[in-house]
mmCIF file of N, CA and C in Angstrom:
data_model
loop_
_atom_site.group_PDB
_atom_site.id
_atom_site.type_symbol
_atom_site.label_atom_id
_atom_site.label_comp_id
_atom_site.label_asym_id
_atom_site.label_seq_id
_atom_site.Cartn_x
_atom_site.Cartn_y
_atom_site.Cartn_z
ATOM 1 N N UNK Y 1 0.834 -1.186 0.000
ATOM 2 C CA UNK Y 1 0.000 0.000 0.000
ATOM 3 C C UNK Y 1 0.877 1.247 0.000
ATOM 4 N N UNK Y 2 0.456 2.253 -1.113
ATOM 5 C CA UNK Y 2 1.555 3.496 -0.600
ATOM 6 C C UNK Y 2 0.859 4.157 0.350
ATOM 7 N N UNK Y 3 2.352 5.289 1.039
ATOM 8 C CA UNK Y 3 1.699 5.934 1.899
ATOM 9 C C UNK Y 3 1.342 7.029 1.688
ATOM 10 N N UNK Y 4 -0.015 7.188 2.440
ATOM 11 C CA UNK Y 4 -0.388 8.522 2.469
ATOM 12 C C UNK Y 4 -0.017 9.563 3.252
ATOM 13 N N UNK Y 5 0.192 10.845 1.824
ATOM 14 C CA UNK Y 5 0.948 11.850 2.787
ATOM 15 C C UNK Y 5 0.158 13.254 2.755
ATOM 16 N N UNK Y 6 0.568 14.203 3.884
ATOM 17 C CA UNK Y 6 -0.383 15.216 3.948
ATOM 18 C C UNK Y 6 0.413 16.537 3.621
ATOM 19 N N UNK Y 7 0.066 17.417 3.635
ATOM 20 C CA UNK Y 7 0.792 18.694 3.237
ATOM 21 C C UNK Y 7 0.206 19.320 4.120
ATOM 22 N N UNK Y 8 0.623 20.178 5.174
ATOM 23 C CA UNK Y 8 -0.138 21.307 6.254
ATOM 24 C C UNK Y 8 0.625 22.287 6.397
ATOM 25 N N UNK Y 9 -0.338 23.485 5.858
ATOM 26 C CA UNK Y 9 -0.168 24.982 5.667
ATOM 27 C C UNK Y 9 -0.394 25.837 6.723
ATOM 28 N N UNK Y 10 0.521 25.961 7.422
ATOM 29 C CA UNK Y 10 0.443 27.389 8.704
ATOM 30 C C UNK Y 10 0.996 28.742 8.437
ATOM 31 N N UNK Y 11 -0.019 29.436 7.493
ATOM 32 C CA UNK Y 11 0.454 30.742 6.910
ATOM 33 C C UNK Y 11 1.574 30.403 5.892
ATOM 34 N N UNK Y 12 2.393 31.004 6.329
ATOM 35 C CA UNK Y 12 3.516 30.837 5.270
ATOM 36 C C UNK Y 12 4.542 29.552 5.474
ATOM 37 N N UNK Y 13 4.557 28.910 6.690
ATOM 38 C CA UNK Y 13 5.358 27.690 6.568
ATOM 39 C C UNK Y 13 4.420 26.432 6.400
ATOM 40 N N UNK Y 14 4.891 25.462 5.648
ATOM 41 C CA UNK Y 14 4.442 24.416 5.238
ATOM 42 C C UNK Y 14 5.304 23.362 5.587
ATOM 43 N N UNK Y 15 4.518 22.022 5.812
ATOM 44 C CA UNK Y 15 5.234 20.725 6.502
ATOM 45 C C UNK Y 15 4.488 19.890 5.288
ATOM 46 N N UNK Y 16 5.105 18.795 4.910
ATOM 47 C CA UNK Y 16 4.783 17.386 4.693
ATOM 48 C C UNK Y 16 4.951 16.624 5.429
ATOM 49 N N UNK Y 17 4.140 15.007 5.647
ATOM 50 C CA UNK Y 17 4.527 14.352 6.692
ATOM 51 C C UNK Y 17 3.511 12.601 5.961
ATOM 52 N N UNK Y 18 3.990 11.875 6.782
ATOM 53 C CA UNK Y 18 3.381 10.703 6.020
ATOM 54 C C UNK Y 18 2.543 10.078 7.189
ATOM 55 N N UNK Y 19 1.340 9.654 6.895
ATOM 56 C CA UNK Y 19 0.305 9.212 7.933
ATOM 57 C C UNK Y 19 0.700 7.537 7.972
ATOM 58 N N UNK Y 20 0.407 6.886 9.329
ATOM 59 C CA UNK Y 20 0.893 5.986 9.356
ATOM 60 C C UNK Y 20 -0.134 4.973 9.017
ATOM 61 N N UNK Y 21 -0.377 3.829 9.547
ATOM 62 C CA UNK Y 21 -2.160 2.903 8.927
ATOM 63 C C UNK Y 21 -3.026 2.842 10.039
ATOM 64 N N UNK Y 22 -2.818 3.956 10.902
ATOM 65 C CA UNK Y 22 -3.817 3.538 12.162
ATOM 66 C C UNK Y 22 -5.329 4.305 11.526
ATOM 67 N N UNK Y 23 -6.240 3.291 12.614
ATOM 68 C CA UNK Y 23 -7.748 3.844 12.453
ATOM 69 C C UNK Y 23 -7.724 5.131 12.594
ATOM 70 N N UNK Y 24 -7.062 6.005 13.384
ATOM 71 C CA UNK Y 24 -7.265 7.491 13.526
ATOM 72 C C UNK Y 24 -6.728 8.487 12.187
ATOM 73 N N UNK Y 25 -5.652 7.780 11.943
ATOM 74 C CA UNK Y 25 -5.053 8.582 10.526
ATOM 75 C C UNK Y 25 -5.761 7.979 9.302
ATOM 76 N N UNK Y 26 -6.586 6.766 9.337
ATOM 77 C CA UNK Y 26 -7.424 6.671 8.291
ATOM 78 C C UNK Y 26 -8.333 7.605 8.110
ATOM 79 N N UNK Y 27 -9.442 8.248 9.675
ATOM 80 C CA UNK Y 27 -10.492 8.894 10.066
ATOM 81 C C UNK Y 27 -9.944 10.143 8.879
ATOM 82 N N UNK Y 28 -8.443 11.163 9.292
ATOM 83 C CA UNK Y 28 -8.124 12.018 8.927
ATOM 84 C C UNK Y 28 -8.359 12.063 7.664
ATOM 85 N N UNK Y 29 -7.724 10.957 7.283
ATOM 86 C CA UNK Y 29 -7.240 10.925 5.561
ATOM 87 C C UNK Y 29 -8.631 11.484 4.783
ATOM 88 N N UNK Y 30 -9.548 10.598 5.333
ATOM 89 C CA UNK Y 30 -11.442 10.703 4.844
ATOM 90 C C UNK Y 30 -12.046 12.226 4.684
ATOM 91 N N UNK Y 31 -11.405 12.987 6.227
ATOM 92 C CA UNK Y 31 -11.962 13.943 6.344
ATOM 93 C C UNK Y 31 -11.075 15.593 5.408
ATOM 94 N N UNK Y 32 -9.998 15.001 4.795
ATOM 95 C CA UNK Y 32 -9.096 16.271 4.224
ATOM 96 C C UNK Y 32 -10.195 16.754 3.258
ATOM 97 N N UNK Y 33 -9.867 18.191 3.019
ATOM 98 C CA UNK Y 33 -8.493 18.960 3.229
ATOM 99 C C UNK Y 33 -9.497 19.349 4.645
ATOM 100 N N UNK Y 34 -8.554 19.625 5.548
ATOM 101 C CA UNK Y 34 -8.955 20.379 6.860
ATOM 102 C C UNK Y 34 -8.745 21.996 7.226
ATOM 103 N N UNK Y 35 -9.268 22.615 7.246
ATOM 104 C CA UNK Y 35 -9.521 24.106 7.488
ATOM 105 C C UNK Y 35 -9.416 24.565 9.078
ATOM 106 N N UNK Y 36 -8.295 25.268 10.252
ATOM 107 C CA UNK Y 36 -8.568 25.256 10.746
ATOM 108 C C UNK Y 36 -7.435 26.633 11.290
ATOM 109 N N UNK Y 37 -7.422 27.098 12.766
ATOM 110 C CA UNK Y 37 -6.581 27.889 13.464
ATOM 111 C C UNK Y 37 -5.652 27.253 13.970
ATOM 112 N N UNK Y 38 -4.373 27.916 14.181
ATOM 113 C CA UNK Y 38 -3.417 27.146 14.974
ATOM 114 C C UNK Y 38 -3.610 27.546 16.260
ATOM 115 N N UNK Y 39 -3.144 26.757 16.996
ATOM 116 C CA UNK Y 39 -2.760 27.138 18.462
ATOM 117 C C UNK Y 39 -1.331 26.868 19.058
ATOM 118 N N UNK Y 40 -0.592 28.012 19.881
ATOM 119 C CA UNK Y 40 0.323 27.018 20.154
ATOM 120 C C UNK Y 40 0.333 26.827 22.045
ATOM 121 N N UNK Y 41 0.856 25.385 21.955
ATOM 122 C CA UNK Y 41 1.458 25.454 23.303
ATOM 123 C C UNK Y 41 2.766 25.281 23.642
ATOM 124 N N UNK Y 42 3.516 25.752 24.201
ATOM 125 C CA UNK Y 42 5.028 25.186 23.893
ATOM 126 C C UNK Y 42 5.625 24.934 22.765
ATOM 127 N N UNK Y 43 6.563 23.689 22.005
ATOM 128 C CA UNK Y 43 6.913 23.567 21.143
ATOM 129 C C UNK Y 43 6.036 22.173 20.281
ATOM 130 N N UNK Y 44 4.645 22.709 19.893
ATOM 131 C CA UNK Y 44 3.484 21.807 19.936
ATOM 132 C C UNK Y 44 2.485 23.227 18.894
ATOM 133 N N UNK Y 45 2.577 22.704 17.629
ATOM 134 C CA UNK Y 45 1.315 23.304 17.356
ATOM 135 C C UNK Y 45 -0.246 22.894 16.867
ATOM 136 N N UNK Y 46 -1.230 23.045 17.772
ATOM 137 C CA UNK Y 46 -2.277 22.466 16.999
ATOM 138 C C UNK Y 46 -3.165 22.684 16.730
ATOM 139 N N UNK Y 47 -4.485 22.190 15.978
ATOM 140 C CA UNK Y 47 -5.485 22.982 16.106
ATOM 141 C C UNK Y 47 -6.692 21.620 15.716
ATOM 142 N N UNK Y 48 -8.003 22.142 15.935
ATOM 143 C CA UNK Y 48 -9.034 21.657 16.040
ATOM 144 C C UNK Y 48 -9.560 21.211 14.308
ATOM 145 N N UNK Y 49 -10.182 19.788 14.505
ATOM 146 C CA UNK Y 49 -10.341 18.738 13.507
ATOM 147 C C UNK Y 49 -11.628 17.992 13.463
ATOM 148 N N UNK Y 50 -12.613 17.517 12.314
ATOM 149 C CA UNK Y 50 -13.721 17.625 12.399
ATOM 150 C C UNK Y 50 -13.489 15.743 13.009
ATOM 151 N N UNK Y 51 -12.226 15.649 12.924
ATOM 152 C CA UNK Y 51 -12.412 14.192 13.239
ATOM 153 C C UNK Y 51 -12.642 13.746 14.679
ATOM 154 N N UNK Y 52 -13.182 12.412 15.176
ATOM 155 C CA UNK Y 52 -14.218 12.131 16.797
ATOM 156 C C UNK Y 52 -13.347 10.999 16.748
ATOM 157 N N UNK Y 53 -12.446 10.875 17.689
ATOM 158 C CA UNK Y 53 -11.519 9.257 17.416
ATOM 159 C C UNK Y 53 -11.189 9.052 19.489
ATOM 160 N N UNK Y 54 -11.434 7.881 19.530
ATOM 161 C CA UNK Y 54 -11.161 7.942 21.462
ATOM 162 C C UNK Y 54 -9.511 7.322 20.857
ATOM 163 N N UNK Y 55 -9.269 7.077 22.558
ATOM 164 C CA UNK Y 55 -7.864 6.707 22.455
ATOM 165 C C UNK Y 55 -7.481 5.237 21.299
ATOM 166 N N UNK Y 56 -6.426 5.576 20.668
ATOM 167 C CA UNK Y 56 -5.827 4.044 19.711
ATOM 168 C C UNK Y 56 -4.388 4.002 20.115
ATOM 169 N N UNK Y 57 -3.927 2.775 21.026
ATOM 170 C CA UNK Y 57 -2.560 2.699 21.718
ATOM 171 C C UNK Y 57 -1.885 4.398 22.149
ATOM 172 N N UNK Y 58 -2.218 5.061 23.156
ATOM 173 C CA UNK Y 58 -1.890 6.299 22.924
ATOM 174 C C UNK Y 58 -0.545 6.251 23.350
ATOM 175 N N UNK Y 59 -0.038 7.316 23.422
ATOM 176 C CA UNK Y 59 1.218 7.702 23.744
ATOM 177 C C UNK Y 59 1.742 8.974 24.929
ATOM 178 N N UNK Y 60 2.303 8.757 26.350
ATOM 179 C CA UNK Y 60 2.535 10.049 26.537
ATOM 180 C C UNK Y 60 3.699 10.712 26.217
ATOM 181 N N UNK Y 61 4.571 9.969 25.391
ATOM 182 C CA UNK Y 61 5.768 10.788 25.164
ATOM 183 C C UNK Y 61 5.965 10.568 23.815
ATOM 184 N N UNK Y 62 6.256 11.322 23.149
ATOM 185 C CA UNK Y 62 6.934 11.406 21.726
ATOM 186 C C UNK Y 62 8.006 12.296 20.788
ATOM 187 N N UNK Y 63 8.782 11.391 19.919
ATOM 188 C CA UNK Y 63 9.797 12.237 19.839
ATOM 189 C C UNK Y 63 9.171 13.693 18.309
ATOM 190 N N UNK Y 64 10.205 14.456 18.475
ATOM 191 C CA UNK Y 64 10.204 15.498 17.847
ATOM 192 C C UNK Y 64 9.430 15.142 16.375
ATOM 193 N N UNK Y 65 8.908 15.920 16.070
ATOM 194 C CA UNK Y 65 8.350 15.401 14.599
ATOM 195 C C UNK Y 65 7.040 14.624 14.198
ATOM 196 N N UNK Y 66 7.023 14.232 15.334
ATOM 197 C CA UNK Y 66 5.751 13.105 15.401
ATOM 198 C C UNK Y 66 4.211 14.194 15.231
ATOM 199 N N UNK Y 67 3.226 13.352 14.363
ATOM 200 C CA UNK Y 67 1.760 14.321 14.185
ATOM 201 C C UNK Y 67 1.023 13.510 14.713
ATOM 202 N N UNK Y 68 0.191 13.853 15.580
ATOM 203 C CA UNK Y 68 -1.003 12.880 16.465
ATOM 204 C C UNK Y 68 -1.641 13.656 16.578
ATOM 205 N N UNK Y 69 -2.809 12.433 16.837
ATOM 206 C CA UNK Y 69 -3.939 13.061 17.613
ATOM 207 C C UNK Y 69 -4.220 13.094 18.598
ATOM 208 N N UNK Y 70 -5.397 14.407 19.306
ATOM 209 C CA UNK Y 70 -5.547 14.292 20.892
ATOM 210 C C UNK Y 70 -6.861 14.413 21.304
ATOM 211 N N UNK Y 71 -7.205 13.176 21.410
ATOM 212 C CA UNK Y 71 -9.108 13.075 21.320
ATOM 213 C C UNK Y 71 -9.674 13.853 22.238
ATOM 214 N N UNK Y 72 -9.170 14.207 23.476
ATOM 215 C CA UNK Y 72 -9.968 15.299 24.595
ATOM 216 C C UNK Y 72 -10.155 16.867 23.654
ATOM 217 N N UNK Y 73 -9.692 17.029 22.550
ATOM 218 C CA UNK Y 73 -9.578 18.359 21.887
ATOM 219 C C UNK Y 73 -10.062 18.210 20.742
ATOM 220 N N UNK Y 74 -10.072 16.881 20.147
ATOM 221 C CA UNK Y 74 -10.391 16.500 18.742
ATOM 222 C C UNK Y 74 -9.417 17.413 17.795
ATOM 223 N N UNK Y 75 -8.112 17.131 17.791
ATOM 224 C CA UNK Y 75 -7.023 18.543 17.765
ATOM 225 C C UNK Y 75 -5.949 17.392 16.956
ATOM 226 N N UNK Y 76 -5.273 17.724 15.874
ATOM 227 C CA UNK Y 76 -4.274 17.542 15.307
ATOM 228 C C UNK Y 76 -2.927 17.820 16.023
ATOM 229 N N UNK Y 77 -2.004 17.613 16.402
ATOM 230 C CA UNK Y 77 -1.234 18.203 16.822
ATOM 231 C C UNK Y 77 1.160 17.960 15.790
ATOM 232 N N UNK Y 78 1.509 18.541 16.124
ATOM 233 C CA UNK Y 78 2.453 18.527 15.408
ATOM 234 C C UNK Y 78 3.758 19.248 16.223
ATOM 235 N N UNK Y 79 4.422 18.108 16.485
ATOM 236 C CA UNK Y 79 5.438 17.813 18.237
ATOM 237 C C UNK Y 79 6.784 18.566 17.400
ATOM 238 N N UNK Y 80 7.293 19.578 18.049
ATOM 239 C CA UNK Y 80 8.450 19.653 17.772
ATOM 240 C C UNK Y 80 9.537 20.500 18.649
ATOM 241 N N UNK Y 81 9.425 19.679 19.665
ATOM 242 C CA UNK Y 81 10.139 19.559 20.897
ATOM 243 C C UNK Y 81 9.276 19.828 22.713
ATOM 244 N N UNK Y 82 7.935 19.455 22.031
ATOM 245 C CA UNK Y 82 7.278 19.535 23.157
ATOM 246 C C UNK Y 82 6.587 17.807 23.540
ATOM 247 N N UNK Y 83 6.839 17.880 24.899
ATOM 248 C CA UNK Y 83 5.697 16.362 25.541
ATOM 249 C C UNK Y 83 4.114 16.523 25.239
ATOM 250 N N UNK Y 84 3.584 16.094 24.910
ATOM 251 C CA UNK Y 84 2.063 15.932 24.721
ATOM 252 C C UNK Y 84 1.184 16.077 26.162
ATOM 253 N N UNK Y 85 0.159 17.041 26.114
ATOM 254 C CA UNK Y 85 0.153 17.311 27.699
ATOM 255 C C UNK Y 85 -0.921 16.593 27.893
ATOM 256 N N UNK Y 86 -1.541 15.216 27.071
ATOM 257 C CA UNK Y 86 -2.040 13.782 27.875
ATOM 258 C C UNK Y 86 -1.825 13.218 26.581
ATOM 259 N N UNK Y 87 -1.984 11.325 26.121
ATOM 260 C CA UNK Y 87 -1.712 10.628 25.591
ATOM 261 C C UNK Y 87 -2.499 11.127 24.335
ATOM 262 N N UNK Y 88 -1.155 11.029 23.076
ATOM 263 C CA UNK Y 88 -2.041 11.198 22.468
ATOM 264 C C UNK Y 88 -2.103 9.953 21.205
ATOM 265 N N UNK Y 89 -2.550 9.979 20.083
ATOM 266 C CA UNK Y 89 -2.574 8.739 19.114
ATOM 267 C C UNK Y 89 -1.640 9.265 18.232
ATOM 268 N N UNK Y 90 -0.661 8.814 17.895
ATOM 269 C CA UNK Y 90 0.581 8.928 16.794
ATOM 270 C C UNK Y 90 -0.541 8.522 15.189
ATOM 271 N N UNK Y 91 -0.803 9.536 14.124
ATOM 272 C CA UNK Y 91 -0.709 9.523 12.697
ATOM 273 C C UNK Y 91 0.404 9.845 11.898
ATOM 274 N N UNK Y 92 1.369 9.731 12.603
ATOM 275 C CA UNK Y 92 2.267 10.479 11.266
ATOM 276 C C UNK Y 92 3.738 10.311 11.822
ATOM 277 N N UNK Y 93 4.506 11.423 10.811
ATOM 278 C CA UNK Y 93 5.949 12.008 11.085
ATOM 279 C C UNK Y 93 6.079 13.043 10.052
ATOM 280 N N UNK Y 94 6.398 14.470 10.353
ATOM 281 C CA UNK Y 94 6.831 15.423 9.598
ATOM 282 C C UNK Y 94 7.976 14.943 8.805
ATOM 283 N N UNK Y 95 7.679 15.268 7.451
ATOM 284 C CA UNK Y 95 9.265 15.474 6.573
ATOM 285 C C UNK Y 95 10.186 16.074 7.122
ATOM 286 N N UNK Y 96 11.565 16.273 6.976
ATOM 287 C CA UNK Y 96 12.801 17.026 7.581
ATOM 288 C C UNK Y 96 12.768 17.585 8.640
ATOM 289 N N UNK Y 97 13.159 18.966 8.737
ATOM 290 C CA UNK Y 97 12.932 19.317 10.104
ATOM 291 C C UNK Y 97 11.679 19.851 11.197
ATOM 292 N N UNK Y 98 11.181 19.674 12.041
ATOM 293 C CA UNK Y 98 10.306 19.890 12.088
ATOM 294 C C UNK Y 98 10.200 21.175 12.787
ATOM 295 N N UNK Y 99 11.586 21.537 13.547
ATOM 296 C CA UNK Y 99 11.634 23.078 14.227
ATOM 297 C C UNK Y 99 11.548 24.062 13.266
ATOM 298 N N UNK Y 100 11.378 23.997 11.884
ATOM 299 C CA UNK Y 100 10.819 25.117 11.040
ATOM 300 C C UNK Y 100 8.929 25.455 11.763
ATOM 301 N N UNK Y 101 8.016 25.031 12.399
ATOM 302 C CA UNK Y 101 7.176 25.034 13.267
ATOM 303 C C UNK Y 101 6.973 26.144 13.560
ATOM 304 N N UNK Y 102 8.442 26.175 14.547
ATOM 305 C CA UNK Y 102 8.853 27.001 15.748
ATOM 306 C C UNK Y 102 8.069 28.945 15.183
ATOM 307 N N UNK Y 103 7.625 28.901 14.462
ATOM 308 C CA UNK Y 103 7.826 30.371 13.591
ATOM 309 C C UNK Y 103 6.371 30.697 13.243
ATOM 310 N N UNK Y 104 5.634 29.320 13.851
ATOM 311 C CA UNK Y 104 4.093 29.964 13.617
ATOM 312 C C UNK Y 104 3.506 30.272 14.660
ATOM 313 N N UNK Y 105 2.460 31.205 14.389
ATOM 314 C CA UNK Y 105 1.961 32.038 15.179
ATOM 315 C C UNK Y 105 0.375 31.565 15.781
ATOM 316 N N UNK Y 106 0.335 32.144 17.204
ATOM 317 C CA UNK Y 106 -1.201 31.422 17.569
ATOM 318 C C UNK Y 106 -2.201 31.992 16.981
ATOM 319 N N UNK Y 107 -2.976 31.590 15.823
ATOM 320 C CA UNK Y 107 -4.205 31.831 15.327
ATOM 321 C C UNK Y 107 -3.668 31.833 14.228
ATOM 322 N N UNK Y 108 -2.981 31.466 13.074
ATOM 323 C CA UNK Y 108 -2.483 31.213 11.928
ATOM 324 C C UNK Y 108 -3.450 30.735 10.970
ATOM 325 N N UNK Y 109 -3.998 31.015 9.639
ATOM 326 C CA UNK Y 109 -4.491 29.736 9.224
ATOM 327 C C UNK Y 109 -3.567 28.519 9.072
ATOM 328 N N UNK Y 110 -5.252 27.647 9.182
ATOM 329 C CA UNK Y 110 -3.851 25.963 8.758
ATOM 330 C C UNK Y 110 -4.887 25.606 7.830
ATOM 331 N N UNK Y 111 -4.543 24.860 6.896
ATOM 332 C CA UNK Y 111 -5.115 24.124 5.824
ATOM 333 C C UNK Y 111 -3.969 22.836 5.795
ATOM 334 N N UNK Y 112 -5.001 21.712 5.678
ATOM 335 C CA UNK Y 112 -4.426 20.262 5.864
ATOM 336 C C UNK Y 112 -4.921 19.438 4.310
ATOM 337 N N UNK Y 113 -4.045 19.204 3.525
ATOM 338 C CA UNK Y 113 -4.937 18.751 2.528
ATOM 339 C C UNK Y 113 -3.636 17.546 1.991
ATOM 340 N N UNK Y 114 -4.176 16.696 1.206
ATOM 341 C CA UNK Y 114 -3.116 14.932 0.717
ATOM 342 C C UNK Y 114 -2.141 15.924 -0.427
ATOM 343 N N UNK Y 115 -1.449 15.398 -0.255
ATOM 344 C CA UNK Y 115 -0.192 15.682 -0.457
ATOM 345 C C UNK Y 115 0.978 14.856 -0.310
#
């Protein structure tokens, strides 16, 4: 199966990243392109997703780069050098670096669309 990959637009910086085969990153895949605000917390940016997914093997720690989800928020999120502040479900991994991030702003548009 190839993988599916996403492209997500926060104003002017853009990430690629490849979704992995879990039920939650399938949910995503269904629901693109996604329209939404950023938020940040720390080195963590995310924002709100029409997708409804409870926990799938969650995670409380993850390394840099990693894109999950966080079902108490129904929130995309996109790790790049922050802990997840409760478990969340791993969909993904950003292309290259992911501290290019670091530079978006809280309330940004984001647009999430396959790529």
């Amino acid at each position: 199966m190839e993988a599916k990959r996403i492209r997500a637009s926060f104003g002017d910086v853009v990430v690629t990243a490849v979704l992995n085969d879990s039920g939650t990153a399938r949910q995503l895949w269904e629901v693109l392109p996604v329209e939404s605000q950023a938020k940040r917390w720390g080195d963590e940016v995310y924002f709100e997703t029409p997708v409804e997914a409870g926990e799938e093997e969650p995670q409380a720690e993850v390394p840099s780069g990693t894109v999950a989800y966080w079902p108490p928020g129904k929130a995309l999120c996109f790790f790049f050098g922050q802990q997840p502040y409760s478990p969340v479900n791993v969909v993904g991994e950003v292309d290259g670096d992911p501290g290019v991030l670091s530079v978006v702003a809280d309330g940004a548009p984001v647009l999430v669309e396959a790529g």
